């Protein structure tokens, strides 16, 4: 016999809004996070049922068709503007910061559909979001008040933190996010690694680091999508993702504002670490909206090991 619960009290029945309310999060911040969760329903529908195509082409019916990343950007932007509490929006899809509402309490930096090239091959993609107080997104990531991502995999899941633990939700049949687990914690050392970038372009320090991971028996787990790759490390509670500096790409590939800062915030909240190989990701002041940095993120001993190899050999 299972223990009986009062209706609505089992962990699986706590939805996102209720979770935020019970934690007494700021009402406007709750609103922003819930708007993003609502927007993701439309993004999901676009991914699942939309015609595959590129921007500027027309669909079967001769209608103008948008690429999924452009469409996802519009969906999110519309909901965020609708929330009434956002002052500034920076989107990976738009090459300037958009001023929305002078009285808005929060500003937001997001990648509406990260890894969109993976949609064509039916692999998982995601939305990444960082939220700041005030009207300035060009801040160090450590000033973020909340971060979240949504993973569009076989299931849709949402992981958020407001600086008070990291919590995972899964979308149910009614397209509501319900709590899966609270306060996710990462082990200090891992046995999986997810390495981006071409290996023959690795620097000696990075090459030594990868060799040390292989020597300790770490297994390769790489999908090529930043959100699913980070999610794997976070939900397994161990391991490391990296997109290092390459010999011909000293700043790596991934963007600080839209990709690295929100993920660094979440992984640190779970007891992990995130570094560019020399310094903490969340301490870096963005020089522009497209600022890129190398990244080593995950179990903290693995990140420390990467920093050590880089200090020694690069
Ligand atoms: P994509 O170019 O497919 O959009 O930031 C974008 C990203 O994918 C990440 O999701 C992923 O981690 C990385 O780039 C993969 O880069 P490589 O193609 O160089 O492996």
CSV table of N, CA and C and ligand atoms in Angstrom, one decimal, residues 69 92 111 113-118 124 128 195-198 222-229 241-243 246 249 253-255 259 292, ligand 1:
chain,number,residue,atom,x,y,z
A,69,UNK,N,14.4,29.2,-35.0
A,69,UNK,CA,15.0,30.1,-34.0
A,69,UNK,C,14.4,31.5,-34.0
A,92,UNK,N,19.8,36.3,-28.4
A,92,UNK,CA,20.9,35.8,-29.3
A,92,UNK,C,20.5,36.0,-30.8
A,111,UNK,N,18.8,32.9,-25.2
A,111,UNK,CA,19.0,32.2,-26.5
A,111,UNK,C,17.7,31.5,-26.7
A,113,UNK,N,16.5,29.5,-29.0
A,113,UNK,CA,16.5,28.1,-29.4
A,113,UNK,C,18.0,27.7,-29.7
A,114,UNK,N,18.6,27.3,-28.7
A,114,UNK,CA,20.0,27.0,-28.8
A,114,UNK,C,20.2,25.6,-29.5
A,115,UNK,N,21.1,25.5,-30.4
A,115,UNK,CA,21.4,24.3,-31.1
A,115,UNK,C,20.3,24.0,-32.2
A,116,UNK,N,19.8,25.1,-32.8
A,116,UNK,CA,18.7,25.0,-33.7
A,116,UNK,C,19.1,24.1,-34.9
A,117,UNK,N,20.3,24.0,-35.3
A,117,UNK,CA,20.7,23.1,-36.4
A,117,UNK,C,20.4,21.7,-36.1
A,118,UNK,N,20.3,21.4,-34.8
A,118,UNK,CA,20.0,20.0,-34.4
A,118,UNK,C,18.5,19.6,-34.6
A,124,UNK,N,17.9,16.9,-29.5
A,124,UNK,CA,17.3,17.8,-28.5
A,124,UNK,C,17.9,19.2,-28.6
A,128,UNK,N,17.6,29.1,-23.3
A,128,UNK,CA,18.5,29.4,-22.1
A,128,UNK,C,18.2,30.9,-21.8
A,195,UNK,N,33.0,17.0,-24.6
A,195,UNK,CA,33.9,18.0,-25.1
A,195,UNK,C,33.6,18.6,-26.5
A,196,UNK,N,33.3,19.9,-26.5
A,196,UNK,CA,33.1,20.6,-27.8
A,196,UNK,C,34.4,21.0,-28.5
A,197,UNK,N,34.3,21.3,-29.8
A,197,UNK,CA,35.5,21.8,-30.5
A,197,UNK,C,36.3,20.7,-31.1
A,198,UNK,N,37.0,21.0,-32.1
A,198,UNK,CA,37.8,20.0,-32.8
A,198,UNK,C,39.1,19.6,-32.1
A,222,UNK,N,28.5,13.3,-25.6
A,222,UNK,CA,28.4,14.6,-26.3
A,222,UNK,C,27.3,14.5,-27.3
A,223,UNK,N,26.3,15.4,-27.2
A,223,UNK,CA,25.2,15.4,-28.2
A,223,UNK,C,25.4,16.6,-29.2
A,224,UNK,N,26.2,17.6,-28.9
A,224,UNK,CA,26.4,18.7,-29.8
A,224,UNK,C,25.3,19.8,-29.5
A,225,UNK,N,24.5,19.6,-28.5
A,225,UNK,CA,23.5,20.6,-28.1
A,225,UNK,C,23.9,21.1,-26.7
A,226,UNK,N,24.1,22.4,-26.5
A,226,UNK,CA,24.6,22.9,-25.2
A,226,UNK,C,23.6,22.5,-24.1
A,227,UNK,N,22.3,22.7,-24.3
A,227,UNK,CA,21.3,22.5,-23.3
A,227,UNK,C,21.3,21.0,-22.9
A,228,UNK,N,21.0,20.1,-23.8
A,228,UNK,CA,21.0,18.7,-23.4
A,228,UNK,C,22.4,18.2,-22.8
A,229,UNK,N,23.5,18.8,-23.3
A,229,UNK,CA,24.8,18.3,-22.8
A,229,UNK,C,24.9,18.8,-21.3
A,241,UNK,N,31.3,19.5,-18.9
A,241,UNK,CA,31.1,20.0,-20.3
A,241,UNK,C,32.2,21.0,-20.6
A,242,UNK,N,32.8,20.9,-21.7
A,242,UNK,CA,33.7,22.0,-22.1
A,242,UNK,C,33.6,22.4,-23.6
A,243,UNK,N,33.7,23.7,-23.8
A,243,UNK,CA,34.0,24.1,-25.2
A,243,UNK,C,35.2,25.0,-25.0
A,246,UNK,N,40.5,27.2,-28.7
A,246,UNK,CA,41.1,26.4,-29.7
A,246,UNK,C,42.3,27.2,-30.3
A,249,UNK,N,40.9,29.6,-32.4
A,249,UNK,CA,39.7,30.3,-31.8
A,249,UNK,C,39.9,30.5,-30.3
A,253,UNK,N,33.7,29.2,-28.6
A,253,UNK,CA,32.5,29.4,-29.4
A,253,UNK,C,31.3,30.0,-28.7
A,254,UNK,N,31.2,29.6,-27.4
A,254,UNK,CA,29.9,29.9,-26.7
A,254,UNK,C,29.8,31.3,-26.2
A,255,UNK,N,28.7,31.9,-26.2
A,255,UNK,CA,28.5,33.3,-25.8
A,255,UNK,C,28.2,33.4,-24.3
A,259,UNK,N,24.5,32.1,-23.2
A,259,UNK,CA,24.7,30.7,-23.0
A,259,UNK,C,25.4,30.4,-21.7
A,292,UNK,N,32.4,36.1,-26.4
A,292,UNK,CA,32.5,34.6,-26.2
A,292,UNK,C,33.6,34.3,-25.2
B,1,LIG,P1,24.7,25.2,-32.7
B,1,LIG,O1,25.9,25.8,-33.3
B,1,LIG,O2,24.2,23.9,-33.3
B,1,LIG,O3,23.6,26.2,-32.4
B,1,LIG,O4,25.9,27.6,-29.3
B,1,LIG,C1,25.5,26.8,-30.3
B,1,LIG,C2,25.9,25.4,-30.3
B,1,LIG,O5,25.1,24.7,-31.2
B,1,LIG,C3,25.7,24.7,-28.9
B,1,LIG,O6,24.4,24.2,-28.6
B,1,LIG,C4,26.7,23.6,-28.9
B,1,LIG,O7,27.2,23.2,-27.7
B,1,LIG,C5,27.8,24.1,-29.8
B,1,LIG,O8,27.3,25.2,-30.6
B,1,LIG,C6,28.3,23.0,-30.7
B,1,LIG,O9,29.4,23.5,-31.5
B,1,LIG,P2,30.2,22.7,-32.6
B,1,LIG,O10,29.3,22.7,-33.8
B,1,LIG,O11,31.4,23.5,-32.8
B,1,LIG,O12,30.4,21.4,-32.0
